[in-house]
PDB file of C-alpha atoms in Angstrom:
ATOM      1  CA  ASP A   1     118.795 197.875 -48.168  1.00 56.00           C
ATOM      2  CA  ALA A   2     122.182 197.055 -49.775  1.00 67.00           C
ATOM      3  CA  GLY A   3     122.640 193.857 -47.894  1.00 92.00           C
ATOM      4  CA  ILE A   4     125.556 195.057 -45.799  1.00 96.00           C
ATOM      5  CA  THR A   5     125.753 194.217 -42.091  1.00 96.00           C
ATOM      6  CA  GLN A   6     128.432 195.813 -39.786  1.00 97.00           C
ATOM      7  CA  SER A   7     129.154 194.525 -36.370  1.00 97.00           C
ATOM      8  CA  PRO A   8     129.324 195.648 -33.713  1.00 97.00           C
ATOM      9  CA  ARG A   9     127.327 198.875 -34.164  1.00 96.00           C
ATOM     10  CA  HIS A  10     128.938 200.495 -31.161  1.00 97.00           C
ATOM     11  CA  LYS A  11     132.061 199.605 -29.151  1.00 97.00           C
ATOM     12  CA  VAL A  12     134.011 201.140 -26.375  1.00 97.00           C
ATOM     13  CA  THR A  13     137.590 199.897 -25.655  1.00 97.00           C
ATOM     14  CA  GLU A  14     140.762 200.898 -24.012  1.00 97.00           C
ATOM     15  CA  THR A  15     143.967 202.078 -25.575  1.00 97.00           C
ATOM     16  CA  GLY A  16     146.286 199.335 -26.445  1.00 97.00           C
ATOM     17  CA  THR A  17     143.607 196.625 -26.885  1.00 97.00           C
ATOM     18  CA  PRO A  18     143.038 194.888 -30.196  1.00 96.00           C
ATOM     19  CA  VAL A  19     139.754 195.415 -31.886  1.00 97.00           C
ATOM     20  CA  THR A  20     138.188 193.772 -34.977  1.00 98.00           C
ATOM     21  CA  LEU A  21     135.191 195.206 -36.784  1.00 98.00           C
ATOM     22  CA  ARG A  22     133.243 192.910 -39.219  1.00 98.00           C
ATOM     23  CA  CYS A  23     131.452 193.702 -42.525  1.00 98.00           C
ATOM     24  CA  HIS A  24     129.160 191.138 -44.019  1.00 98.00           C
ATOM     25  CA  GLN A  25     127.604 191.308 -47.409  1.00 97.00           C
ATOM     26  CA  THR A  26     124.909 189.281 -49.082  1.00 95.00           C
ATOM     27  CA  GLU A  27     125.393 190.789 -52.538  1.00 88.00           C
ATOM     28  CA  ASN A  28     128.388 188.818 -53.709  1.00 90.00           C
ATOM     29  CA  HIS A  29     130.023 192.159 -54.699  1.00 92.00           C
ATOM     30  CA  ARG A  30     133.715 191.910 -55.643  1.00 91.00           C
ATOM     31  CA  TYR A  31     134.848 195.153 -53.988  1.00 92.00           C
ATOM     32  CA  MET A  32     134.695 195.988 -50.276  1.00 94.00           C
ATOM     33  CA  TYR A  33     135.930 199.107 -48.583  1.00 95.00           C
ATOM     34  CA  TRP A  34     136.550 200.385 -45.111  1.00 97.00           C
ATOM     35  CA  TYR A  35     136.188 204.102 -44.391  1.00 97.00           C
ATOM     36  CA  ARG A  36     136.477 206.317 -41.404  1.00 97.00           C
ATOM     37  CA  GLN A  37     134.383 209.438 -40.933  1.00 96.00           C
ATOM     38  CA  ASP A  38     135.555 212.299 -38.796  1.00 93.00           C
ATOM     39  CA  PRO A  39     134.327 215.853 -38.372  1.00 87.00           C
ATOM     40  CA  GLY A  40     136.379 218.071 -40.651  1.00 81.00           C
ATOM     41  CA  HIS A  41     137.905 215.206 -42.625  1.00 83.00           C
ATOM     42  CA  GLY A  42     134.848 213.538 -44.341  1.00 84.00           C
ATOM     43  CA  LEU A  43     135.093 209.952 -45.412  1.00 91.00           C
ATOM     44  CA  ARG A  44     138.705 208.579 -45.701  1.00 92.00           C
ATOM     45  CA  LEU A  45     139.619 205.224 -47.141  1.00 93.00           C
ATOM     46  CA  ILE A  46     141.447 202.908 -44.753  1.00 96.00           C
ATOM     47  CA  HIS A  47     141.818 199.727 -46.884  1.00 96.00           C
ATOM     48  CA  TYR A  48     139.899 198.072 -49.614  1.00 94.00           C
ATOM     49  CA  SER A  49     139.547 194.620 -51.258  1.00 95.00           C
ATOM     50  CA  TYR A  50     139.148 193.679 -54.843  1.00 91.00           C
ATOM     51  CA  GLY A  51     138.637 189.993 -54.186  1.00 92.00           C
ATOM     52  CA  VAL A  52     139.251 187.207 -51.682  1.00 95.00           C
ATOM     53  CA  LYS A  53     142.618 187.570 -50.169  1.00 93.00           C
ATOM     54  CA  ASP A  54     143.326 190.683 -52.434  1.00 95.00           C
ATOM     55  CA  THR A  55     143.553 193.890 -50.392  1.00 96.00           C
ATOM     56  CA  ASP A  56     145.301 197.222 -50.757  1.00 94.00           C
ATOM     57  CA  LYS A  57     145.951 200.347 -48.564  1.00 94.00           C
ATOM     58  CA  GLY A  58     144.064 203.513 -48.531  1.00 92.00           C
ATOM     59  CA  GLU A  59     144.985 206.974 -47.524  1.00 89.00           C
ATOM     60  CA  VAL A  60     144.873 206.329 -43.813  1.00 95.00           C
ATOM     61  CA  SER A  61     145.950 202.710 -43.342  1.00 96.00           C
ATOM     62  CA  ASP A  62     148.477 203.095 -40.501  1.00 96.00           C
ATOM     63  CA  GLY A  63     147.496 201.209 -37.439  1.00 96.00           C
ATOM     64  CA  TYR A  64     144.917 199.043 -39.341  1.00 98.00           C
ATOM     65  CA  SER A  65     145.026 195.753 -40.963  1.00 97.00           C
ATOM     66  CA  VAL A  66     142.304 193.830 -42.942  1.00 98.00           C
ATOM     67  CA  SER A  67     141.567 190.377 -44.066  1.00 97.00           C
ATOM     68  CA  ARG A  68     139.147 188.869 -46.565  1.00 97.00           C
ATOM     69  CA  SER A  69     138.915 185.124 -46.471  1.00 96.00           C
ATOM     70  CA  LYS A  70     135.488 184.924 -48.057  1.00 96.00           C
ATOM     71  CA  THR A  71     133.703 187.057 -50.597  1.00 95.00           C
ATOM     72  CA  GLU A  72     131.068 188.056 -48.083  1.00 96.00           C
ATOM     73  CA  ASP A  73     133.266 189.049 -45.118  1.00 97.00           C
ATOM     74  CA  PHE A  74     135.782 191.889 -44.735  1.00 98.00           C
ATOM     75  CA  LEU A  75     137.383 192.363 -41.343  1.00 98.00           C
ATOM     76  CA  LEU A  76     139.168 195.483 -40.100  1.00 98.00           C
ATOM     77  CA  THR A  77     141.539 195.055 -37.211  1.00 98.00           C
ATOM     78  CA  LEU A  78     143.124 197.663 -34.935  1.00 97.00           C
ATOM     79  CA  GLU A  79     146.142 195.759 -33.609  1.00 93.00           C
ATOM     80  CA  SER A  80     146.546 198.160 -30.627  1.00 96.00           C
ATOM     81  CA  ALA A  81     143.800 200.766 -30.561  1.00 97.00           C
ATOM     82  CA  THR A  82     144.705 204.439 -29.828  1.00 97.00           C
ATOM     83  CA  SER A  83     142.548 207.355 -29.011  1.00 97.00           C
ATOM     84  CA  SER A  84     143.152 208.754 -32.483  1.00 97.00           C
ATOM     85  CA  GLN A  85     141.180 205.773 -33.851  1.00 98.00           C
ATOM     86  CA  THR A  86     138.000 206.972 -32.214  1.00 98.00           C
ATOM     87  CA  SER A  87     135.783 207.390 -35.132  1.00 97.00           C
ATOM     88  CA  VAL A  88     132.797 206.129 -37.039  1.00 97.00           C
ATOM     89  CA  TYR A  89     133.726 203.262 -39.382  1.00 98.00           C
ATOM     90  CA  PHE A  90     131.732 202.531 -42.469  1.00 97.00           C
ATOM     91  CA  CYS A  91     132.003 199.448 -44.720  1.00 97.00           C
ATOM     92  CA  ALA A  92     131.033 199.859 -48.377  1.00 95.00           C
ATOM     93  CA  ILE A  93     130.654 197.492 -51.337  1.00 94.00           C
ATOM     94  CA  SER A  94     130.739 197.892 -55.008  1.00 89.00           C
ATOM     95  CA  ARG A  95     130.099 195.501 -57.779  1.00 83.00           C
ATOM     96  CA  GLN A  96     132.812 196.417 -60.220  1.00 75.00           C
ATOM     97  CA  GLY A  97     134.822 199.099 -58.412  1.00 65.00           C
ATOM     98  CA  ARG A  98     135.300 202.666 -58.922  1.00 64.00           C
ATOM     99  CA  ASN A  99     133.008 203.353 -61.874  1.00 66.00           C
ATOM    100  CA  GLU A 100     130.134 201.527 -60.241  1.00 79.00           C
ATOM    101  CA  LYS A 101     127.705 202.471 -57.404  1.00 87.00           C
ATOM    102  CA  LEU A 102     129.006 202.421 -53.931  1.00 89.00           C
ATOM    103  CA  PHE A 103     126.830 201.235 -51.112  1.00 93.00           C
ATOM    104  CA  PHE A 104     127.445 201.806 -47.413  1.00 95.00           C
ATOM    105  CA  GLY A 105     126.677 199.918 -44.292  1.00 96.00           C
ATOM    106  CA  SER A 106     125.193 201.557 -41.256  1.00 95.00           C
ATOM    107  CA  GLY A 107     128.508 202.180 -39.447  1.00 96.00           C
ATOM    108  CA  THR A 108     130.317 201.263 -36.300  1.00 97.00           C
ATOM    109  CA  GLN A 109     130.842 203.890 -33.686  1.00 97.00           C
ATOM    110  CA  LEU A 110     134.186 203.114 -31.909  1.00 98.00           C
ATOM    111  CA  SER A 111     135.328 204.924 -28.874  1.00 98.00           C
ATOM    112  CA  VAL A 112     138.892 204.357 -27.648  1.00 97.00           C
ATOM    113  CA  LEU A 113     139.410 205.533 -24.078  1.00 96.00           C
TER     114      LEU A 113
ATOM    115  CA  GLY B   1     144.872 215.023 -55.629  1.00 72.00           C
ATOM    116  CA  GLN B   2     141.368 215.286 -56.937  1.00 80.00           C
ATOM    117  CA  GLN B   3     138.968 217.152 -54.689  1.00 88.00           C
ATOM    118  CA  LEU B   4     135.242 217.854 -54.760  1.00 93.00           C
ATOM    119  CA  ASN B   5     133.755 221.089 -53.424  1.00 95.00           C
ATOM    120  CA  GLN B   6     130.170 221.401 -52.461  1.00 96.00           C
ATOM    121  CA  SER B   7     128.063 224.496 -52.109  1.00 97.00           C
ATOM    122  CA  PRO B   8     126.420 225.612 -50.104  1.00 97.00           C
ATOM    123  CA  GLN B   9     127.876 224.190 -46.928  1.00 95.00           C
ATOM    124  CA  SER B  10     124.552 224.384 -45.124  1.00 96.00           C
ATOM    125  CA  MET B  11     121.203 225.751 -45.878  1.00 96.00           C
ATOM    126  CA  PHE B  12     118.015 226.403 -43.959  1.00 96.00           C
ATOM    127  CA  ILE B  13     114.802 226.280 -45.942  1.00 95.00           C
ATOM    128  CA  GLN B  14     111.069 226.326 -45.257  1.00 96.00           C
ATOM    129  CA  GLU B  15     109.040 223.247 -45.754  1.00 96.00           C
ATOM    130  CA  GLY B  16     107.643 223.073 -49.234  1.00 97.00           C
ATOM    131  CA  GLU B  17     110.443 225.097 -50.829  1.00 97.00           C
ATOM    132  CA  ASP B  18     112.792 223.756 -53.626  1.00 97.00           C
ATOM    133  CA  VAL B  19     116.399 223.113 -52.942  1.00 96.00           C
ATOM    134  CA  SER B  20     119.421 223.330 -55.246  1.00 97.00           C
ATOM    135  CA  MET B  21     123.013 222.291 -54.371  1.00 98.00           C
ATOM    136  CA  ASN B  22     126.021 221.613 -56.442  1.00 97.00           C
ATOM    137  CA  CYS B  23     129.265 219.788 -56.498  1.00 97.00           C
ATOM    138  CA  THR B  24     132.356 220.924 -58.446  1.00 97.00           C
ATOM    139  CA  SER B  25     135.824 219.718 -59.204  1.00 94.00           C
ATOM    140  CA  SER B  26     138.829 221.043 -61.132  1.00 90.00           C
ATOM    141  CA  SER B  27     139.187 217.605 -62.728  1.00 91.00           C
ATOM    142  CA  ILE B  28     136.926 215.497 -64.903  1.00 91.00           C
ATOM    143  CA  PHE B  29     134.712 212.832 -63.380  1.00 91.00           C
ATOM    144  CA  ASN B  30     133.186 209.851 -65.330  1.00 90.00           C
ATOM    145  CA  THR B  31     130.587 209.148 -62.638  1.00 92.00           C
ATOM    146  CA  TRP B  32     128.760 211.171 -60.125  1.00 94.00           C
ATOM    147  CA  LEU B  33     127.099 209.679 -57.136  1.00 95.00           C
ATOM    148  CA  TRP B  34     124.833 211.605 -54.775  1.00 97.00           C
ATOM    149  CA  TYR B  35     124.244 210.383 -51.130  1.00 97.00           C
ATOM    150  CA  LYS B  36     122.138 211.484 -48.135  1.00 97.00           C
ATOM    151  CA  GLN B  37     123.259 210.755 -44.702  1.00 96.00           C
ATOM    152  CA  ASP B  38     121.030 210.805 -41.594  1.00 95.00           C
ATOM    153  CA  PRO B  39     122.434 211.121 -38.120  1.00 89.00           C
ATOM    154  CA  GLY B  40     123.902 207.843 -36.869  1.00 89.00           C
ATOM    155  CA  GLU B  41     123.428 206.136 -40.158  1.00 93.00           C
ATOM    156  CA  GLY B  42     125.551 205.435 -43.272  1.00 94.00           C
ATOM    157  CA  PRO B  43     125.261 207.364 -46.494  1.00 96.00           C
ATOM    158  CA  VAL B  44     122.419 206.131 -48.677  1.00 95.00           C
ATOM    159  CA  LEU B  45     122.813 206.336 -52.445  1.00 95.00           C
ATOM    160  CA  LEU B  46     120.159 208.637 -54.013  1.00 96.00           C
ATOM    161  CA  ILE B  47     121.161 209.048 -57.576  1.00 96.00           C
ATOM    162  CA  ALA B  48     124.053 207.768 -59.850  1.00 94.00           C
ATOM    163  CA  LEU B  49     124.954 209.630 -63.128  1.00 95.00           C
ATOM    164  CA  TYR B  50     127.157 208.146 -65.845  1.00 92.00           C
ATOM    165  CA  LYS B  51     127.073 210.365 -68.931  1.00 94.00           C
ATOM    166  CA  ALA B  52     127.744 214.098 -69.462  1.00 95.00           C
ATOM    167  CA  GLY B  53     124.473 216.000 -69.665  1.00 95.00           C
ATOM    168  CA  GLU B  54     122.519 213.155 -68.085  1.00 95.00           C
ATOM    169  CA  LEU B  55     119.481 214.221 -66.005  1.00 97.00           C
ATOM    170  CA  THR B  56     118.075 211.612 -63.691  1.00 97.00           C
ATOM    171  CA  SER B  57     115.246 211.710 -61.158  1.00 96.00           C
ATOM    172  CA  ASN B  58     114.376 209.722 -58.131  1.00 95.00           C
ATOM    173  CA  GLY B  59     110.933 210.973 -56.714  1.00 96.00           C
ATOM    174  CA  ARG B  60     111.360 214.575 -55.706  1.00 97.00           C
ATOM    175  CA  LEU B  61     115.051 214.461 -56.382  1.00 98.00           C
ATOM    176  CA  THR B  62     116.644 215.393 -59.700  1.00 98.00           C
ATOM    177  CA  ALA B  63     120.333 215.271 -60.419  1.00 98.00           C
ATOM    178  CA  GLN B  64     122.371 216.371 -63.443  1.00 98.00           C
ATOM    179  CA  PHE B  65     125.865 215.403 -64.790  1.00 97.00           C
ATOM    180  CA  GLY B  66     127.358 218.661 -65.991  1.00 96.00           C
ATOM    181  CA  ILE B  67     128.346 219.046 -69.635  1.00 96.00           C
ATOM    182  CA  THR B  68     131.994 219.892 -68.715  1.00 95.00           C
ATOM    183  CA  ARG B  69     132.175 216.732 -66.570  1.00 94.00           C
ATOM    184  CA  LYS B  70     133.501 218.794 -63.697  1.00 95.00           C
ATOM    185  CA  ASP B  71     130.272 219.487 -61.938  1.00 96.00           C
ATOM    186  CA  SER B  72     126.911 217.977 -60.846  1.00 98.00           C
ATOM    187  CA  PHE B  73     123.728 219.409 -59.480  1.00 98.00           C
ATOM    188  CA  LEU B  74     121.100 218.082 -57.098  1.00 98.00           C
ATOM    189  CA  ASN B  75     117.581 219.592 -56.799  1.00 98.00           C
ATOM    190  CA  ILE B  76     114.904 218.642 -54.280  1.00 98.00           C
ATOM    191  CA  SER B  77     111.472 219.829 -55.010  1.00 97.00           C
ATOM    192  CA  ALA B  78     108.787 220.562 -52.398  1.00 97.00           C
ATOM    193  CA  SER B  79     111.053 219.863 -49.451  1.00 97.00           C
ATOM    194  CA  ILE B  80     109.691 217.922 -46.382  1.00 96.00           C
ATOM    195  CA  PRO B  81     110.988 217.450 -42.897  1.00 95.00           C
ATOM    196  CA  SER B  82     112.526 214.112 -43.661  1.00 95.00           C
ATOM    197  CA  ASP B  83     114.774 215.694 -46.294  1.00 96.00           C
ATOM    198  CA  VAL B  84     116.949 216.911 -43.358  1.00 96.00           C
ATOM    199  CA  GLY B  85     120.467 215.562 -43.444  1.00 96.00           C
ATOM    200  CA  ILE B  86     123.773 215.861 -45.067  1.00 96.00           C
ATOM    201  CA  TYR B  87     124.042 215.387 -48.830  1.00 97.00           C
ATOM    202  CA  PHE B  88     127.388 214.254 -50.292  1.00 95.00           C
ATOM    203  CA  CYS B  89     128.575 214.060 -53.868  1.00 96.00           C
ATOM    204  CA  ALA B  90     131.255 211.401 -54.782  1.00 94.00           C
ATOM    205  CA  GLY B  91     133.043 210.183 -57.831  1.00 91.00           C
ATOM    206  CA  PRO B  92     135.780 207.551 -58.747  1.00 88.00           C
ATOM    207  CA  ASP B  93     139.318 208.855 -58.505  1.00 83.00           C
ATOM    208  CA  ASN B  94     141.614 208.549 -61.375  1.00 78.00           C
ATOM    209  CA  TYR B  95     144.450 206.743 -59.674  1.00 72.00           C
ATOM    210  CA  GLY B  96     143.007 203.601 -58.239  1.00 65.00           C
ATOM    211  CA  GLN B  97     139.934 201.945 -56.953  1.00 73.00           C
ATOM    212  CA  ASN B  98     138.910 204.695 -54.440  1.00 84.00           C
ATOM    213  CA  PHE B  99     136.223 207.199 -54.437  1.00 89.00           C
ATOM    214  CA  VAL B 100     136.500 211.034 -53.761  1.00 90.00           C
ATOM    215  CA  PHE B 101     133.813 212.517 -51.560  1.00 93.00           C
ATOM    216  CA  GLY B 102     132.591 216.127 -51.279  1.00 94.00           C
ATOM    217  CA  PRO B 103     132.429 217.655 -47.732  1.00 93.00           C
ATOM    218  CA  GLY B 104     128.710 217.629 -47.825  1.00 95.00           C
ATOM    219  CA  THR B 105     125.790 220.172 -47.794  1.00 96.00           C
ATOM    220  CA  ARG B 106     123.806 220.159 -44.520  1.00 96.00           C
ATOM    221  CA  LEU B 107     120.165 220.712 -45.169  1.00 97.00           C
ATOM    222  CA  SER B 108     117.721 221.853 -42.455  1.00 96.00           C
ATOM    223  CA  VAL B 109     114.046 222.135 -43.264  1.00 95.00           C
ATOM    224  CA  LEU B 110     111.925 224.529 -41.044  1.00 91.00           C
ATOM    225  CA  PRO B 111     108.226 223.655 -40.488  1.00 86.00           C
TER     226      PRO B 111
END
């Protein structure tokens, strides 16, 4: 158990509504990541954080924003959800970044109708 | 950009058989990570490799960091039903703080 909790585990929402997914870690790791996993596309990076209030975009960041006000929490917000954002979202953490082990949460299944 | 290829894409084996799968790239990696993902769950880290030629075991799993640093191998000995899942390789990209992931090898174990 890597000490990562994602909430909610499942969510169904309607197009155009805002959605926030939460990732909470108990490891005090510096780096936190949000990925989405889709058939045929594998795991794709949405945003990541390298410290409190320090975030950067990944390869599929359009339509998503993030915030990290505390070391342990990393929030992913869909300002206005679209059907193309239906996916499984994974949070991941790493102690030192890209040359260190990456640990994943259990995921959030999001369906946008 | 950097890409990781995994082979085979899928495999069906009998319980008790040994399994071999690999991960290759056209570019060099300094770290190799191997994950297993069960349905409805997040990827779980199995083995991490940090040095060319390194051979590391975790129970029935053994992984090797290729000498060229462009490949890695994962072996599972005496497979059991709970080995079923998708196995991913991953490594850090060279451009930022991201990781590159392979497409996965789907393993099915027949009783």
